[in-house]
Coordinates of C-alpha atoms in Angstrom, one line a residue:
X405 CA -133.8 -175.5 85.6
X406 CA -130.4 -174.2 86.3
X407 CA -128.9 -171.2 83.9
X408 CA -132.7 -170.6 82.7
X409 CA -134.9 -167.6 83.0
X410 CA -138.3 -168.3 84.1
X411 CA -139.9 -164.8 82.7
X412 CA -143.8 -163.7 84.0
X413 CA -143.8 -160.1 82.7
X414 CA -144.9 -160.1 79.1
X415 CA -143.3 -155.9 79.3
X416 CA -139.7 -157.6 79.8
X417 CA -137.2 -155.8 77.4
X418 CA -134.9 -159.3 77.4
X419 CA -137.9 -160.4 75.2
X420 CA -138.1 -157.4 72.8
X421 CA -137.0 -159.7 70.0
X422 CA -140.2 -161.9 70.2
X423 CA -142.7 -158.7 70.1
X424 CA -145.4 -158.2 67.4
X425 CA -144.5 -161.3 65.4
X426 CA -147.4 -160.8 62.9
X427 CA -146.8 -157.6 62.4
X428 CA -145.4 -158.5 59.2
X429 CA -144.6 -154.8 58.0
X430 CA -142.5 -154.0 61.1
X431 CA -141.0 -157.5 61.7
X432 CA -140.1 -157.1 58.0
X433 CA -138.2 -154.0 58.4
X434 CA -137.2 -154.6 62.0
X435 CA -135.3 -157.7 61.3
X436 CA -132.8 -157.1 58.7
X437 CA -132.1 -153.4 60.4
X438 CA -130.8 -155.0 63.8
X439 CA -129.5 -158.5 62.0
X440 CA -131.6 -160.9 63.4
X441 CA -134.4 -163.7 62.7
X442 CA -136.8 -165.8 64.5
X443 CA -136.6 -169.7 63.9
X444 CA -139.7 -171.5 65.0
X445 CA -140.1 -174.9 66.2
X446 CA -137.7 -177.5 67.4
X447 CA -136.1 -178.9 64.3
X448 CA -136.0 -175.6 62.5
X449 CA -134.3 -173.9 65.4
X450 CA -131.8 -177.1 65.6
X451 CA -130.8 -176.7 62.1
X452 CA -130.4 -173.0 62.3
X453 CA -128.2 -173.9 64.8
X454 CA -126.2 -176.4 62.7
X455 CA -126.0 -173.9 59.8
X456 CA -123.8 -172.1 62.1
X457 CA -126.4 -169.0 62.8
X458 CA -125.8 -167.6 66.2
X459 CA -128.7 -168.1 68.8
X460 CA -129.0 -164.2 71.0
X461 CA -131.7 -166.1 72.8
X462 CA -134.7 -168.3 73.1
X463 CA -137.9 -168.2 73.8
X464 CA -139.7 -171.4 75.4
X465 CA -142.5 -173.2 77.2
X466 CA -141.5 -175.4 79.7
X467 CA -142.5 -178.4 78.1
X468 CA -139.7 -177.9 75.8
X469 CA -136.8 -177.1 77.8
X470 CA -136.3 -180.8 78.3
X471 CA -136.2 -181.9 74.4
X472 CA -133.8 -178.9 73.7
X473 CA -131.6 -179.5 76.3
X474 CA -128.9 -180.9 74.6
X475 CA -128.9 -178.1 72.9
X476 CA -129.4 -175.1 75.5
X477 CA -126.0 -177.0 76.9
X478 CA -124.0 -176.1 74.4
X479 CA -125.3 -172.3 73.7
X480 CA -123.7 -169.4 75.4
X481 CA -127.4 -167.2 75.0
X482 CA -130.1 -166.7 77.3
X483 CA -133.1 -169.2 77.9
X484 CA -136.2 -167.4 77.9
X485 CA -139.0 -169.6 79.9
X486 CA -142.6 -168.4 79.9
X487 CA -146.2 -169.8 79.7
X488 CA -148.0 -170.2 76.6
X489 CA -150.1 -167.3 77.8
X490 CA -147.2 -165.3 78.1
X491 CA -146.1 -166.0 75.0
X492 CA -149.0 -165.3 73.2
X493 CA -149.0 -162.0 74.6
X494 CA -145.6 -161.1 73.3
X495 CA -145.6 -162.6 70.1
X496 CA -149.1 -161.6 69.1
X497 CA -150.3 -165.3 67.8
X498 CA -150.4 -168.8 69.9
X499 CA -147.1 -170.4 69.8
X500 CA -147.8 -173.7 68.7
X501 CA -144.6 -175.4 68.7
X502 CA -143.5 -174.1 72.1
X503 CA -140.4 -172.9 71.5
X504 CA -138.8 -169.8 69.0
X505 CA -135.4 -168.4 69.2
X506 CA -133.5 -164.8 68.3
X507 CA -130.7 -166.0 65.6
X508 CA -128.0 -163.7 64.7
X509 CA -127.7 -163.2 60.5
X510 CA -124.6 -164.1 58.4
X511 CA -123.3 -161.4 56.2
X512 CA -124.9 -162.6 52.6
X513 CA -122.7 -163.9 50.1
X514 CA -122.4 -162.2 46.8
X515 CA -124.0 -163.2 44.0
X516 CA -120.4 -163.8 41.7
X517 CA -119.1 -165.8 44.8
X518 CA -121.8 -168.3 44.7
X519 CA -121.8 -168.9 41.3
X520 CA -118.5 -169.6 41.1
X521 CA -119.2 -173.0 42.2
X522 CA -122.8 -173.3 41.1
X523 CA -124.2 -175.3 38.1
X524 CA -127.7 -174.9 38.9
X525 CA -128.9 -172.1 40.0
X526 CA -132.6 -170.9 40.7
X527 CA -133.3 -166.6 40.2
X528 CA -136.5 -165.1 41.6
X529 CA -138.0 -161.8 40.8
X530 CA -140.2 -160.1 42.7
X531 CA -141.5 -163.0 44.6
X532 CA -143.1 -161.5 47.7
X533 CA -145.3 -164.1 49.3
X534 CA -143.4 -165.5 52.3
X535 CA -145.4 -169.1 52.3
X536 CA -143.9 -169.2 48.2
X537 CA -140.2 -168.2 49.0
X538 CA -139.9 -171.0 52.0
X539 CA -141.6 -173.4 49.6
X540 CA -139.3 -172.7 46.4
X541 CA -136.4 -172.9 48.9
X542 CA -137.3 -176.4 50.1
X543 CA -137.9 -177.5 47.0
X544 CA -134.0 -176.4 45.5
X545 CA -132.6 -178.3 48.9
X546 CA -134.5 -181.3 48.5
X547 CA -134.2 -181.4 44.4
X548 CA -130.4 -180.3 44.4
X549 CA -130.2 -176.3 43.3
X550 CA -127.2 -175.2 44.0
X551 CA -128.2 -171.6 44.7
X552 CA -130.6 -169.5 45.1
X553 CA -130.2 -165.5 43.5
X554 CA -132.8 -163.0 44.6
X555 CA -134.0 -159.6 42.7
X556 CA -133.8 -156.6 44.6
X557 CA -137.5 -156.7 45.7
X558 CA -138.2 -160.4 47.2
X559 CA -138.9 -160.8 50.5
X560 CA -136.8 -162.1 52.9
X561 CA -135.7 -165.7 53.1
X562 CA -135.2 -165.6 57.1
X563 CA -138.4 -164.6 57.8
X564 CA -140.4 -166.5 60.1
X565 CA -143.1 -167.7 57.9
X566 CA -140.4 -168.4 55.1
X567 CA -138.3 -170.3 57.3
X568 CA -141.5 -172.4 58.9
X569 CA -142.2 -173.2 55.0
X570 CA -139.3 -174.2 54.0
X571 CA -138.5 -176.3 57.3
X572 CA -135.3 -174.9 57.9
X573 CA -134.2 -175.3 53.8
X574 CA -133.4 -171.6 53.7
X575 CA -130.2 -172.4 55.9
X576 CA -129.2 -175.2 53.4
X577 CA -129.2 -173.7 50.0
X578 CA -127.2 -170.3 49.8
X579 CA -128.6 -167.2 48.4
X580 CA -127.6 -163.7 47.3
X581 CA -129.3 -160.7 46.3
X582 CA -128.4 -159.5 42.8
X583 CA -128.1 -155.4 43.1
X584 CA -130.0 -154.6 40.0
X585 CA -132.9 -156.1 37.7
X586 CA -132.8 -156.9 35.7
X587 CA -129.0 -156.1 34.6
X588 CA -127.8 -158.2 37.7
X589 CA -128.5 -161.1 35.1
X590 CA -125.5 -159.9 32.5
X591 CA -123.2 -161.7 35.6
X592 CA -125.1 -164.6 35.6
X593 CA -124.5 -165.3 31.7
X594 CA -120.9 -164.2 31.9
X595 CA -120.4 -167.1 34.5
X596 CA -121.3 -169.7 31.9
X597 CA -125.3 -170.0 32.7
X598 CA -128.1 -170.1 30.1
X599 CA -130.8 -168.1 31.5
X600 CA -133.9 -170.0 31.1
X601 CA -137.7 -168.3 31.9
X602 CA -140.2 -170.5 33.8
X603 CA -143.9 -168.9 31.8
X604 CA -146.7 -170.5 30.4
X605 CA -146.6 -169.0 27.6
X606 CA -147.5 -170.9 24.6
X607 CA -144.6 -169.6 22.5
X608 CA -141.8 -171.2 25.1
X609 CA -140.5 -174.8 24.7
X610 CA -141.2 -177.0 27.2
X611 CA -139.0 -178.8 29.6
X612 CA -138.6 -181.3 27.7
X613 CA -138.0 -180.1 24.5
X614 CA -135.3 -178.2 26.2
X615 CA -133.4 -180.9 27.9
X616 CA -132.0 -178.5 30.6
X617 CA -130.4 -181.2 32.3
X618 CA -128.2 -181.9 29.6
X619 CA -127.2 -178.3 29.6
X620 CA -123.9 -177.4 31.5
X621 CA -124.7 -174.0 33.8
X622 CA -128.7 -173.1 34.1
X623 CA -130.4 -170.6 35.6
X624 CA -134.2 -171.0 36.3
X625 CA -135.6 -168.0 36.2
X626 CA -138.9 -167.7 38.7
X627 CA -141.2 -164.7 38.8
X628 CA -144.1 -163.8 41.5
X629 CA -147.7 -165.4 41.9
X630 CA -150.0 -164.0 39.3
X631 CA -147.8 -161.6 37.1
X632 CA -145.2 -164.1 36.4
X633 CA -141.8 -162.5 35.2
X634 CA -141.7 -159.3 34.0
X635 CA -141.2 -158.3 30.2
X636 CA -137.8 -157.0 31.3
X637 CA -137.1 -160.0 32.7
X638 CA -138.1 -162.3 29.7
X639 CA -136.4 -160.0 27.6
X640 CA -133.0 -161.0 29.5
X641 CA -133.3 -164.6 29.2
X642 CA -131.6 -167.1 26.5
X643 CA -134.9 -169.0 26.4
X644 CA -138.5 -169.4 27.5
X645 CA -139.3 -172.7 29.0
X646 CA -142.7 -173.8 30.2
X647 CA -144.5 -176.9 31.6
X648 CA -147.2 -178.5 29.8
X649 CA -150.8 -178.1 31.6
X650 CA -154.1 -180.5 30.8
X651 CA -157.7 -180.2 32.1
X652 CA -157.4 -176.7 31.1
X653 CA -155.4 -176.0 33.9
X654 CA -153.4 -172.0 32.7
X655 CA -150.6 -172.8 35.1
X656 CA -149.1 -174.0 38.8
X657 CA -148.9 -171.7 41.8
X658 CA -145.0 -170.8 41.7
X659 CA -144.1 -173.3 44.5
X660 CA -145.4 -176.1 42.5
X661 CA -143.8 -175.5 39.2
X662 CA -140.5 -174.7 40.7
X663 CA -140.4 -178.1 42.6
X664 CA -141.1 -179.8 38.7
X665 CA -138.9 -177.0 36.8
X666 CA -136.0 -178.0 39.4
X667 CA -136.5 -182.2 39.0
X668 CA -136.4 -181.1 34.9
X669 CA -133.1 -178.8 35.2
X670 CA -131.4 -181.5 37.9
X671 CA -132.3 -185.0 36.9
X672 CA -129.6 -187.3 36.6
X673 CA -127.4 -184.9 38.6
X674 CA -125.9 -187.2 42.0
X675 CA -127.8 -185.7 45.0
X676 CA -125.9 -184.7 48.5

């Protein structure tokens, strides 16, 4: 285990980045403050990787250390090797998949530089459940959203739980934070985008009726479990668009109806 660091006291400061992982308040203020995030797992710490994010460490069982070590060959960051015992007692939780890592952030883009080049585009407001944001994200990679613009208050794409969701789909789609709500949007429609609202309101078209994918820029609009989007924010869009629901269903948990609102705004488009 050459250039490793076998590591058996859980009070080590080289692991302060792995401490009190479900302490979601301070992990969520903690984070952004000293520009990092925590990839879990082997394929979502290999694709941060290949999105260019900057390892500062990792954290593994032993077990791993062979199956990442093409990997841990090519990164100039410390190899933190503990027991899962250990590592429970840092991070607060078992480590099932073995193996985390410290990943530097990436200055965000700004919201006019992405879209620029974007012709579909998804918006959340106020979307604050992790396990949503990582789904919604995997959902615009795998369906072909261009970008992803976030209101002031979401939560944070890179944190752990979003980034486990989403299997490493946050470092595939960009994203931007928009400074204001709901007056960020008055860029949006200046760059050529039709704002559409995702609500089940009776009084919005549907899908189909709308034929978004025929439309040239769109702009989903996406608002939190529960409340939906705000009146503010219906009040800004162009249009309300809605999916039908039988059985008497009211509506889809927000990760569901994005993944069908995206297939409605992108079909036909090529896919990459």
């Amino acid at each position: 285990m050459a250039g490793l660091v076998i590591v058996e006291d859980p009070e080590d400061p080289r692991l302060a980045d792995y401490t009190d992982l479900t302490d979601v308040e301070l992990r969520r203020r903690r984070e952004p403050a000293e520009g990092l995030f925590i990839a879990e797992g082997e394929k979502v710490v290999r694709r941060a990787a290949q999105a260019g994010y900057a390892p500062r460490s990792l954290l593994l069982s032993a077990k791993w250390v062979d199956p990442l070590r093409d990997l841990i060959d090519r990164l100039d960051a410390p190899v933190y090797v503990v027991s899962p015992e250990l590592a429970e007692r840092v991070t607060g939780y078992h480590v099932h998949r073995g193996a985390l890592a410290s990943m530097a952030r990436k200055p965000l883009p700004t919201a006019a530089g992405l879209l620029g080049a974007a012709r579909r585009v998804a918006v959340m407001e106020s979307v604050n459940d992790h396990t949503n944001i990582g789904a919604i994200f995997r959902s615009a990679a795998a369906l072909g959203m261009d970008a992803v613009l976030l209101s002031p208050d979401c939560a944070d794409p890179l944190y752990r739980r979003s980034v486990k969701v989403s299997m490493g789909a946050v470092f595939s789609v960009p994203y931007a934070r928009l400074e204001t709500w709901p007056r960020g949007l008055d860029a949006v429609r200046e760059a050529g985008f039709t704002l559409l609202a995702l609500t089940p309101d009776e009084r919005a078209k549907t899908l189909d009726e709308t034929a978004p994918h025929r439309m040239d820029r769109v702009a989903l609009m996406l608002g939190a479990e529960g409340d939906g989007l705000s009146a503010r924010a219906l009040s800004a869009a162009d249009e309300w668009v809605r999916i039908p629901m039988s059985h008497g269903v009211d509506s889809l948990n927000v990760g569901a109806a994005a993944a069908v609102a995206f297939y409605a705004v992108t079909a036909g488009r090529p896919q990459t």
